[in-house]
Short mmCIF file of N, CA, C and O in Angstrom, two decimals:
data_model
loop_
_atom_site.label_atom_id
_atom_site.label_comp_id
_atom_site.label_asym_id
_atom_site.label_seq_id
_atom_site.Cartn_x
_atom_site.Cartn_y
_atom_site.Cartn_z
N UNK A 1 -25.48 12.04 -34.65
CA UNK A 1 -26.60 12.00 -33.76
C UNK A 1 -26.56 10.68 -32.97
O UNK A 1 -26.56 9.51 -33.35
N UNK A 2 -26.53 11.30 -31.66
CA UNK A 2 -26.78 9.79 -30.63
C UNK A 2 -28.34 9.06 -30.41
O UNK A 2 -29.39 9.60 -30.07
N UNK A 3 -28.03 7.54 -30.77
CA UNK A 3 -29.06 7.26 -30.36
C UNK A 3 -29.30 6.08 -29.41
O UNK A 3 -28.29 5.47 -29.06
N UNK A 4 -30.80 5.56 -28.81
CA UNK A 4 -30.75 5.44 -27.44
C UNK A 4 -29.90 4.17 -27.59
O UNK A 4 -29.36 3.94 -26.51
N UNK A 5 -29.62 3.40 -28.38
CA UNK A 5 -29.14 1.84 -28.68
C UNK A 5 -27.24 2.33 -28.48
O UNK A 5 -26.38 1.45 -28.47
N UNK A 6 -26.99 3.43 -28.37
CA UNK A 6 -25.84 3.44 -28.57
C UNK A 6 -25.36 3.79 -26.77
O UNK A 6 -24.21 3.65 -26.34
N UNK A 7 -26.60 4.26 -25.92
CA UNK A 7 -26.14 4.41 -24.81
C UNK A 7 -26.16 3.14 -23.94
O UNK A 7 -25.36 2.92 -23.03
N UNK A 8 -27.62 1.96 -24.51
CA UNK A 8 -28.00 0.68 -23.73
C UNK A 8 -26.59 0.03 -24.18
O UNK A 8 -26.30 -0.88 -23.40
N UNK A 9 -25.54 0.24 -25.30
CA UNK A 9 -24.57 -0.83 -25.45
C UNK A 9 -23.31 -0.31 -25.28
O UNK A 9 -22.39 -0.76 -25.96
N UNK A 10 -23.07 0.79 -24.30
CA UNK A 10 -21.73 1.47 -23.91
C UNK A 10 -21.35 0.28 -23.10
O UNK A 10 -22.04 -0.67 -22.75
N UNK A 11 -20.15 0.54 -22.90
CA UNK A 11 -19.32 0.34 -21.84
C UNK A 11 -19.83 0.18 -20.26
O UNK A 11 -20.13 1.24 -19.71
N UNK A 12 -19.90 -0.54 -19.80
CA UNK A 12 -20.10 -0.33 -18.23
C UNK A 12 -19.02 0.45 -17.73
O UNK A 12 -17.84 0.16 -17.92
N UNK A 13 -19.55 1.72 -16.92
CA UNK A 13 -18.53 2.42 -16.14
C UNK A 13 -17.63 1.75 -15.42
O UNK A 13 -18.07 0.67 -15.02
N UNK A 14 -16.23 2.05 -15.01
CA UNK A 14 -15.19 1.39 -13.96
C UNK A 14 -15.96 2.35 -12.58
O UNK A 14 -16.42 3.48 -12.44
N UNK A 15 -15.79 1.38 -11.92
CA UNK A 15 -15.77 1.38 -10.29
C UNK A 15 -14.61 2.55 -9.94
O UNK A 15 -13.47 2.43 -10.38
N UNK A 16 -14.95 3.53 -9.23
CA UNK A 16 -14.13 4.45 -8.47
C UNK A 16 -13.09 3.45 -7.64
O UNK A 16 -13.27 2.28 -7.30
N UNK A 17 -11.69 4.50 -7.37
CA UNK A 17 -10.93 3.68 -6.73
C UNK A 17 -11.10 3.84 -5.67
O UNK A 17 -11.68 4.90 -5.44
N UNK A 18 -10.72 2.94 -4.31
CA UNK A 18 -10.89 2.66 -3.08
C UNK A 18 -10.88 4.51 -2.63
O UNK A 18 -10.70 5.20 -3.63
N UNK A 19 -11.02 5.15 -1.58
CA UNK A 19 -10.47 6.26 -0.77
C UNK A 19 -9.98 5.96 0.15
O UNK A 19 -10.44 5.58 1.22
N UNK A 20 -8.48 6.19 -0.35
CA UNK A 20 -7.23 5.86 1.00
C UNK A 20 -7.74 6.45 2.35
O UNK A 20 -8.32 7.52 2.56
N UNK A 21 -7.24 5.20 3.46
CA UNK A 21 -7.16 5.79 4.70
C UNK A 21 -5.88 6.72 5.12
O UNK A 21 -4.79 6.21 5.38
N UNK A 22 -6.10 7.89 5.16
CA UNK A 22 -4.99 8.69 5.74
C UNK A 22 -4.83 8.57 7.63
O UNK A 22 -5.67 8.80 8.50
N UNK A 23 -3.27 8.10 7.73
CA UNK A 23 -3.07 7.99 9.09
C UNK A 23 -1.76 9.17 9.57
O UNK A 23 -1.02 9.65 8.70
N UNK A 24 -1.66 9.45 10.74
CA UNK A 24 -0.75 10.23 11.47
C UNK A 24 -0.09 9.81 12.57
O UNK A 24 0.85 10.33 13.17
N UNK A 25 -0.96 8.32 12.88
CA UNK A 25 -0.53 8.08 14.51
C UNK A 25 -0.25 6.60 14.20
O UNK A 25 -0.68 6.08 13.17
N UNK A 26 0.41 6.00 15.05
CA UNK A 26 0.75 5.06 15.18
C UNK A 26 -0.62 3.79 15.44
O UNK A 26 -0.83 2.76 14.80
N UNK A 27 -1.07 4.13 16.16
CA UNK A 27 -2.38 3.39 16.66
C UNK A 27 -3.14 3.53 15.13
O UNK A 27 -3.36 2.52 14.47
N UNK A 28 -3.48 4.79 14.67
CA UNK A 28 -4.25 4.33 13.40
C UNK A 28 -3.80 3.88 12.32
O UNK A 28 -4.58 3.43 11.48
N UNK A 29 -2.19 3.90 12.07
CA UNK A 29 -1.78 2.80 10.91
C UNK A 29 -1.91 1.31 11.59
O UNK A 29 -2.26 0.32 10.95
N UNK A 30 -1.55 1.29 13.01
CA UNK A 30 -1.67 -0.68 13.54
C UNK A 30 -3.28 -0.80 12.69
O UNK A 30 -3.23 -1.56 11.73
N UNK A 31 -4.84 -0.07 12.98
CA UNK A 31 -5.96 -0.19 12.85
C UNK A 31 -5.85 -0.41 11.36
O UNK A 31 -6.61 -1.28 10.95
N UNK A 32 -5.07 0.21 10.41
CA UNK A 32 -6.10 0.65 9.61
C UNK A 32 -4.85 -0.94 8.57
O UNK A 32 -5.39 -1.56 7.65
N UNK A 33 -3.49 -1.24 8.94
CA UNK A 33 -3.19 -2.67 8.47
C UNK A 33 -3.72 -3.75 8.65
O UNK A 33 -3.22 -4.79 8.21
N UNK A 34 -5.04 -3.70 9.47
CA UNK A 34 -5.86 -4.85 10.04
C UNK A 34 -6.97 -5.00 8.64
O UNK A 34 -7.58 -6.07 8.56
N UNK A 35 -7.26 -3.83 7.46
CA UNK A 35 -7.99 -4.44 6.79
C UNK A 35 -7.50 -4.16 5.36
O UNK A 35 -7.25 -2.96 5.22
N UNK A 36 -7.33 -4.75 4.46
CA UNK A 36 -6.93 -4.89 3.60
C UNK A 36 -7.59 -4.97 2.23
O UNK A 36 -7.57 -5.92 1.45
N UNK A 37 -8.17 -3.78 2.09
CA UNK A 37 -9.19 -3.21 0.94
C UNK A 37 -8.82 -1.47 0.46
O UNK A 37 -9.18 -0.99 -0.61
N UNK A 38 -8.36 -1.02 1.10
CA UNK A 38 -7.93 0.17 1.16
C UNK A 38 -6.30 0.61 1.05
O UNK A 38 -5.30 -0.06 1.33
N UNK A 39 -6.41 1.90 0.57
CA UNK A 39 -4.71 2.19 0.51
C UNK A 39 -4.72 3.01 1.66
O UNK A 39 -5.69 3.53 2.21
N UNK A 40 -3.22 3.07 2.01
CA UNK A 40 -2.93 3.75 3.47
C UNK A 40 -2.13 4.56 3.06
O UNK A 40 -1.12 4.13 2.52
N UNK A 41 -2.30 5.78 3.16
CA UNK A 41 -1.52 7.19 3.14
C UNK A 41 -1.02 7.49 4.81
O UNK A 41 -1.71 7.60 5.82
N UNK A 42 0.03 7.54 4.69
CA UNK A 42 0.87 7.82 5.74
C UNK A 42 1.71 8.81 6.06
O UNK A 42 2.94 8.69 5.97
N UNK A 43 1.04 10.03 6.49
CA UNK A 43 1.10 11.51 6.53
C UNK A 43 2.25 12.04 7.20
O UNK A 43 2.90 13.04 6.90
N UNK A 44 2.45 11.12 8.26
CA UNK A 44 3.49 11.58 9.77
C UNK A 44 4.93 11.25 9.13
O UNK A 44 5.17 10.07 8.89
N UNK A 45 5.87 12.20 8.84
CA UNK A 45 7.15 12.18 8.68
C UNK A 45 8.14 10.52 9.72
O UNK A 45 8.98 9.65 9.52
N UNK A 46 7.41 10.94 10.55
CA UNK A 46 8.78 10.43 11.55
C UNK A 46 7.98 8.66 11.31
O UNK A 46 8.77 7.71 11.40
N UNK A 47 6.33 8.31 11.00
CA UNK A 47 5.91 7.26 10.98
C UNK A 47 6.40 7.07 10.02
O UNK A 47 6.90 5.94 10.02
N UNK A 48 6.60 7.84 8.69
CA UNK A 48 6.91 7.19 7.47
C UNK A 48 8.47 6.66 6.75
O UNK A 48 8.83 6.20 5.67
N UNK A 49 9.15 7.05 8.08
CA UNK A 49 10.66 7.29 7.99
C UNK A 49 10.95 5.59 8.05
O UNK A 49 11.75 5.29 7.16
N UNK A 50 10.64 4.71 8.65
CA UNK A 50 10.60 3.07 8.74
C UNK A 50 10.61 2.78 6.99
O UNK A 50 11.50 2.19 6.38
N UNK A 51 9.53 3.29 6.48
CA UNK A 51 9.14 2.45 5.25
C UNK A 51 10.27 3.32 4.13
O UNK A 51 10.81 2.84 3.14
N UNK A 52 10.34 4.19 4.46
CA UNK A 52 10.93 5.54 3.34
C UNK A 52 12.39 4.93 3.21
O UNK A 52 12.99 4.76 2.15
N UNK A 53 12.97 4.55 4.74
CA UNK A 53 14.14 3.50 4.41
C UNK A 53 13.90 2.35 3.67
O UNK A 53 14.38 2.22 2.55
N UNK A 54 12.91 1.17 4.40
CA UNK A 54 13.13 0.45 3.75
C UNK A 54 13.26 0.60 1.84
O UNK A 54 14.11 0.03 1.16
N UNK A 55 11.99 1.63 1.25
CA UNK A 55 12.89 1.09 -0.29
C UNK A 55 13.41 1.77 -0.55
O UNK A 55 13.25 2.04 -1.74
N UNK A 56 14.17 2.41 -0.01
CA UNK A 56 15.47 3.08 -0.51
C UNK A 56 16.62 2.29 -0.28
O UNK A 56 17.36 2.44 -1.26
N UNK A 57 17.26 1.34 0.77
CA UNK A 57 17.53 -0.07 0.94
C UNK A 57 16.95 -1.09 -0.67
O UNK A 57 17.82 -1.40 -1.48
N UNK A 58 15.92 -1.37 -0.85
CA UNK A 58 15.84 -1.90 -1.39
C UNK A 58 16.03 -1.78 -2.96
O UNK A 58 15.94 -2.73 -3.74
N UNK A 59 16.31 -0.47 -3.28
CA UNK A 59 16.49 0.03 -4.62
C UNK A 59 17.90 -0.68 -4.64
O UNK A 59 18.21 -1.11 -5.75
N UNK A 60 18.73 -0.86 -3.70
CA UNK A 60 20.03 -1.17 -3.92
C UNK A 60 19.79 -2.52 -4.64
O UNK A 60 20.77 -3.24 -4.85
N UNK A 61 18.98 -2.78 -4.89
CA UNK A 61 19.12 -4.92 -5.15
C UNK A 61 19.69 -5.58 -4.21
O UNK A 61 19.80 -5.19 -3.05
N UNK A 62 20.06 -6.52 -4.60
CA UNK A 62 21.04 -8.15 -3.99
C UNK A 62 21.99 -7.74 -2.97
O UNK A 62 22.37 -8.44 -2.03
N UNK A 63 22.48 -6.00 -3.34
CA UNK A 63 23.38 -5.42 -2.49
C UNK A 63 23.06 -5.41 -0.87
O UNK A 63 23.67 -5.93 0.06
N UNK A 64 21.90 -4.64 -0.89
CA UNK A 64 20.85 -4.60 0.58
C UNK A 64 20.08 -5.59 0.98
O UNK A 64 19.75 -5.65 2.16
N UNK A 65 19.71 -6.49 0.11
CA UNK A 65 18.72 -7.78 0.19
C UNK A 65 18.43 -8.04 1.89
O UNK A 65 17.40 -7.96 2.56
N UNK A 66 19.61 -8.34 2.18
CA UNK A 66 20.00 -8.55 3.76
C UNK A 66 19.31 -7.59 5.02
O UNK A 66 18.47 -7.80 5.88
N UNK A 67 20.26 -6.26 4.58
CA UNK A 67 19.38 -5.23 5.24
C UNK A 67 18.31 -4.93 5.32
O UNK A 67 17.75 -4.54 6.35
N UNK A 68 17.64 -5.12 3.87
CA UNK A 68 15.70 -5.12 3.64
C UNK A 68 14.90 -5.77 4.44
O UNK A 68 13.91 -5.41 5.08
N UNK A 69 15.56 -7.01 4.32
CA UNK A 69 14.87 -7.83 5.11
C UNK A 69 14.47 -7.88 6.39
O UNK A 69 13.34 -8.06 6.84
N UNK A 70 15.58 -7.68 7.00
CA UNK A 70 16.33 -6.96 8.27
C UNK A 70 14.98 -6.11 9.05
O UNK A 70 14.29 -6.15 10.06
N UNK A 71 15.18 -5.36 7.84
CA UNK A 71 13.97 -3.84 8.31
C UNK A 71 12.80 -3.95 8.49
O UNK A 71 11.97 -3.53 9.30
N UNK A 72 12.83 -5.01 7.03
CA UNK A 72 11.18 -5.52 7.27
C UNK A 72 10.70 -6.02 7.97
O UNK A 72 9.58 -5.59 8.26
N UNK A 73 11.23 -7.29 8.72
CA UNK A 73 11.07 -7.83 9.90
C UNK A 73 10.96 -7.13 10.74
O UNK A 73 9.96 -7.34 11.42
N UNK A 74 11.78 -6.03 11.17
CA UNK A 74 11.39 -4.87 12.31
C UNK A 74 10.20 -3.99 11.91
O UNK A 74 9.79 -3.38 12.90
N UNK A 75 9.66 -3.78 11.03
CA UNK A 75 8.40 -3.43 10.57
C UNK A 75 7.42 -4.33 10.72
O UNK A 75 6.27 -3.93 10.91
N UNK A 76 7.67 -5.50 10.66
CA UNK A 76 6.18 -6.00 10.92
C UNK A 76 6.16 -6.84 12.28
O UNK A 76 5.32 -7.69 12.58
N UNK A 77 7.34 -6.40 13.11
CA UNK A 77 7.30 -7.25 14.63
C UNK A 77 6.33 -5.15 15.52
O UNK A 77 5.40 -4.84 16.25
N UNK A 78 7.47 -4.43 14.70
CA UNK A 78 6.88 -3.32 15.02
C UNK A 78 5.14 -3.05 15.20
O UNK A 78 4.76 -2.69 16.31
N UNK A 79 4.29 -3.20 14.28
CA UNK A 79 3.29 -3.32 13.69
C UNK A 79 2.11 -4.58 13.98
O UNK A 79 0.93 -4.67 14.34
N UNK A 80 3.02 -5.28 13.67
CA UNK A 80 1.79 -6.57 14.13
C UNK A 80 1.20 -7.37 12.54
O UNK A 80 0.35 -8.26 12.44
N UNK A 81 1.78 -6.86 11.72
CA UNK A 81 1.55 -7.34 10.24
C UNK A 81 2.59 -7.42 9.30
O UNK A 81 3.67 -6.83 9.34
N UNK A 82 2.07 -8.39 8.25
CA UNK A 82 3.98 -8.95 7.70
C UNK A 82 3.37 -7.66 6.67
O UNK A 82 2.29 -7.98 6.17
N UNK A 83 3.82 -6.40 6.30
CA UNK A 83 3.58 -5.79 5.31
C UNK A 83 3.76 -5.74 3.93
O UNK A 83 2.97 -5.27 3.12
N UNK A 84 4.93 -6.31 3.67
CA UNK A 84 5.27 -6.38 2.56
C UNK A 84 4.59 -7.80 2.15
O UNK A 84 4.58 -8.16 0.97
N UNK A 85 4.17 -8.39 2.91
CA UNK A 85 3.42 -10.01 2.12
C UNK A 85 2.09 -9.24 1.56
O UNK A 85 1.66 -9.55 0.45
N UNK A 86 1.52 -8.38 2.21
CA UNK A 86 -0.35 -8.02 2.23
C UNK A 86 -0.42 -6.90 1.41
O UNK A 86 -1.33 -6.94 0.59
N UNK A 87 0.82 -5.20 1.39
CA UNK A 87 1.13 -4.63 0.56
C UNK A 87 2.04 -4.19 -0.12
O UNK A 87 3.18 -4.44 0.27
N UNK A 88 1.83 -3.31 -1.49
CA UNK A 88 2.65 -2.65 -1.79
C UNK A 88 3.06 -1.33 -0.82
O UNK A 88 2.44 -0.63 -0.01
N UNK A 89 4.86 -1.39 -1.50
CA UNK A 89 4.78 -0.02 -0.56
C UNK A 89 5.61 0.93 -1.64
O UNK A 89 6.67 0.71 -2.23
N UNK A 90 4.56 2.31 -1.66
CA UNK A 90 5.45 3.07 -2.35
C UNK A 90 5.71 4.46 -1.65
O UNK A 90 5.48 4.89 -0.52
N UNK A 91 6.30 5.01 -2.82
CA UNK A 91 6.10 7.07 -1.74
C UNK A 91 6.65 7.79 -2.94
O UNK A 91 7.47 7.63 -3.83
N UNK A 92 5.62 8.79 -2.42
CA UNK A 92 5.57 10.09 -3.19
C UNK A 92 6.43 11.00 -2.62
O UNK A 92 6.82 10.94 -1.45
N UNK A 93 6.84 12.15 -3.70
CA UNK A 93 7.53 13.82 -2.87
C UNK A 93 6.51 14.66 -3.15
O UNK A 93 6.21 14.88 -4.33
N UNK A 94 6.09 15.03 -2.51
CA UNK A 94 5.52 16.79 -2.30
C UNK A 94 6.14 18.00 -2.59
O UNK A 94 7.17 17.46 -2.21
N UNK A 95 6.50 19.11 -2.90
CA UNK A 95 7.04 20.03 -2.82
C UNK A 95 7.93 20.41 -1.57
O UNK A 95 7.27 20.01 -0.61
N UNK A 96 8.92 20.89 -1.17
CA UNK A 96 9.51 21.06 -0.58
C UNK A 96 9.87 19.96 0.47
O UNK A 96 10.09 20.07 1.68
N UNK A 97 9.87 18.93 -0.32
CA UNK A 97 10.49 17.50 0.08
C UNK A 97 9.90 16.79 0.81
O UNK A 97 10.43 15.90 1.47
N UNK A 98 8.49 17.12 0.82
CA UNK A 98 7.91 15.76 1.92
C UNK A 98 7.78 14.87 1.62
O UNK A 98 7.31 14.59 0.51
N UNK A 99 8.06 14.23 2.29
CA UNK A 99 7.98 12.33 1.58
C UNK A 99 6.40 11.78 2.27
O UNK A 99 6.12 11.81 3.47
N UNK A 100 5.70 11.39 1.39
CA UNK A 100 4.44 10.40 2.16
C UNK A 100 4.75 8.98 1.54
O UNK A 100 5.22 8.70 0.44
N UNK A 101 4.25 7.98 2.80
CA UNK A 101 3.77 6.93 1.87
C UNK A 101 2.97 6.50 1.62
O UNK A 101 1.97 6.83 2.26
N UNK A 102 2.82 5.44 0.49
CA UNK A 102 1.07 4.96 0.45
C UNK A 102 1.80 3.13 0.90
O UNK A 102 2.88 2.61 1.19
N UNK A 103 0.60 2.81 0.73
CA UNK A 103 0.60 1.20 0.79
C UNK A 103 -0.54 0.77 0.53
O UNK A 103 -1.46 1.05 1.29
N UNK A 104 -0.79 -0.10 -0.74
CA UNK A 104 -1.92 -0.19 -1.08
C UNK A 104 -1.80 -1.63 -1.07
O UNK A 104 -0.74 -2.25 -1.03
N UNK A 105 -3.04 -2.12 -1.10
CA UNK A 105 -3.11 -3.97 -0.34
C UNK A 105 -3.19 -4.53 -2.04
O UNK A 105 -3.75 -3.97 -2.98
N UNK A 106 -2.31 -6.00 -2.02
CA UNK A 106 -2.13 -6.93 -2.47
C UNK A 106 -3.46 -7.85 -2.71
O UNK A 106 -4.05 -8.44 -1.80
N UNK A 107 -3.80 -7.87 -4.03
CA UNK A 107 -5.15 -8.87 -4.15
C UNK A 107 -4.82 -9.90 -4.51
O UNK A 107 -3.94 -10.06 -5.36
N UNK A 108 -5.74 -11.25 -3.67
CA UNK A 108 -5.53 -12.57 -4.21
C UNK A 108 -6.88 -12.85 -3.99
O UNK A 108 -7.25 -12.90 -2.82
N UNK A 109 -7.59 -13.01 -4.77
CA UNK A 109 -8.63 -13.41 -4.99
C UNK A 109 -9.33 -13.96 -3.13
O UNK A 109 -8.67 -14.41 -2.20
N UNK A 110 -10.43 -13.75 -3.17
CA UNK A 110 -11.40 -13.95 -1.97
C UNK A 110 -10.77 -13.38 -0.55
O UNK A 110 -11.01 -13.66 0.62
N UNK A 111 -9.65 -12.25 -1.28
CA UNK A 111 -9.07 -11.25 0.03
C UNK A 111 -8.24 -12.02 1.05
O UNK A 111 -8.00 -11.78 2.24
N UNK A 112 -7.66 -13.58 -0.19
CA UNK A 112 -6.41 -14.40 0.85
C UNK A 112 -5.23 -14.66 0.06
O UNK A 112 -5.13 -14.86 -1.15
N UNK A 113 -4.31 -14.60 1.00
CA UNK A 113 -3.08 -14.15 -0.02
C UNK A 113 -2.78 -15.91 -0.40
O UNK A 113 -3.43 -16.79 0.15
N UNK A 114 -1.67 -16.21 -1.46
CA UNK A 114 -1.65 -17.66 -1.73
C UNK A 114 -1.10 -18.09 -0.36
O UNK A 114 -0.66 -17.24 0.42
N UNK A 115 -1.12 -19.36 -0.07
CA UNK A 115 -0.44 -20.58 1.07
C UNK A 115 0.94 -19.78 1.38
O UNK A 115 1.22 -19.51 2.55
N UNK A 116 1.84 -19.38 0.26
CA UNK A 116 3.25 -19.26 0.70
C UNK A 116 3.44 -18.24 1.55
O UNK A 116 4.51 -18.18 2.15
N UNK A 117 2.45 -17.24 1.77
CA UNK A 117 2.61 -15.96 1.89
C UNK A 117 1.50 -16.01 3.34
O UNK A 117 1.72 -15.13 4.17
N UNK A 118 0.60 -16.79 3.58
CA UNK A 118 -0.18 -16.94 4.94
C UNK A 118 1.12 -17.03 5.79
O UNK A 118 2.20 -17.59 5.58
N UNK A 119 0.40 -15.90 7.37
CA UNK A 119 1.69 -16.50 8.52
C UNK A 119 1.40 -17.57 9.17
O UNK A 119 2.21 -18.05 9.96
#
């Protein structure tokens, strides 16, 4: 039998996670890398084809290091944001091979990344 002392000393619930911004266009991934609280689902094949290389490049290690870099820099001259400093970047498969990506933002406390990593 529950009683009321056992509900006043539960657990505080966890906080729901953010709800990703889903983008398709170019203009709304530039918008939606401008804030950095949210994950970015990135729906558009041909937008997601930039990042889908880069870590697949980067799975290589020390091998690609060069090339990664390479890319990344063209990703964030592309863009207007250093991405890989602000997020993670990962990707999912779908069934019949769609690749999405997400990118979910990097926390440093008061929403600033450390000194090394400011541009």
């Amino acid at each position: 039998m529950l009683l009321e002392r056992d509900y006043s000393n539960a657990d505080p619930r966890k906080s729901l996670p953010p709800i990703p911004v889903r983008v398709s266009r170019r203009s709304q991934l530039i918008a939606a890398l401008r804030q950095n609280e949210r994950p970015i689902v990135i729906e558009d094949q041909g937008l997601a084809g930039p990042f889908v290389r880069l870590l697949r490049v980067r799975e290589l290690g020390r091998l690609g290091e060069f090339v990664a870099n390479t890319m990344s820099s063209g990703i964030d001259q592309s863009y207007g944001a250093n991405v890989e400093a602000y997020w993670y970047v990962g990707r999912y498969v779908l069934p019949g091979n769609v690749q999405k990506v997400i990118l979910k933002p990097k926390l440093y406390g008061a929403g600033r990344p450390p000194r090394h990593l400011e541009a």
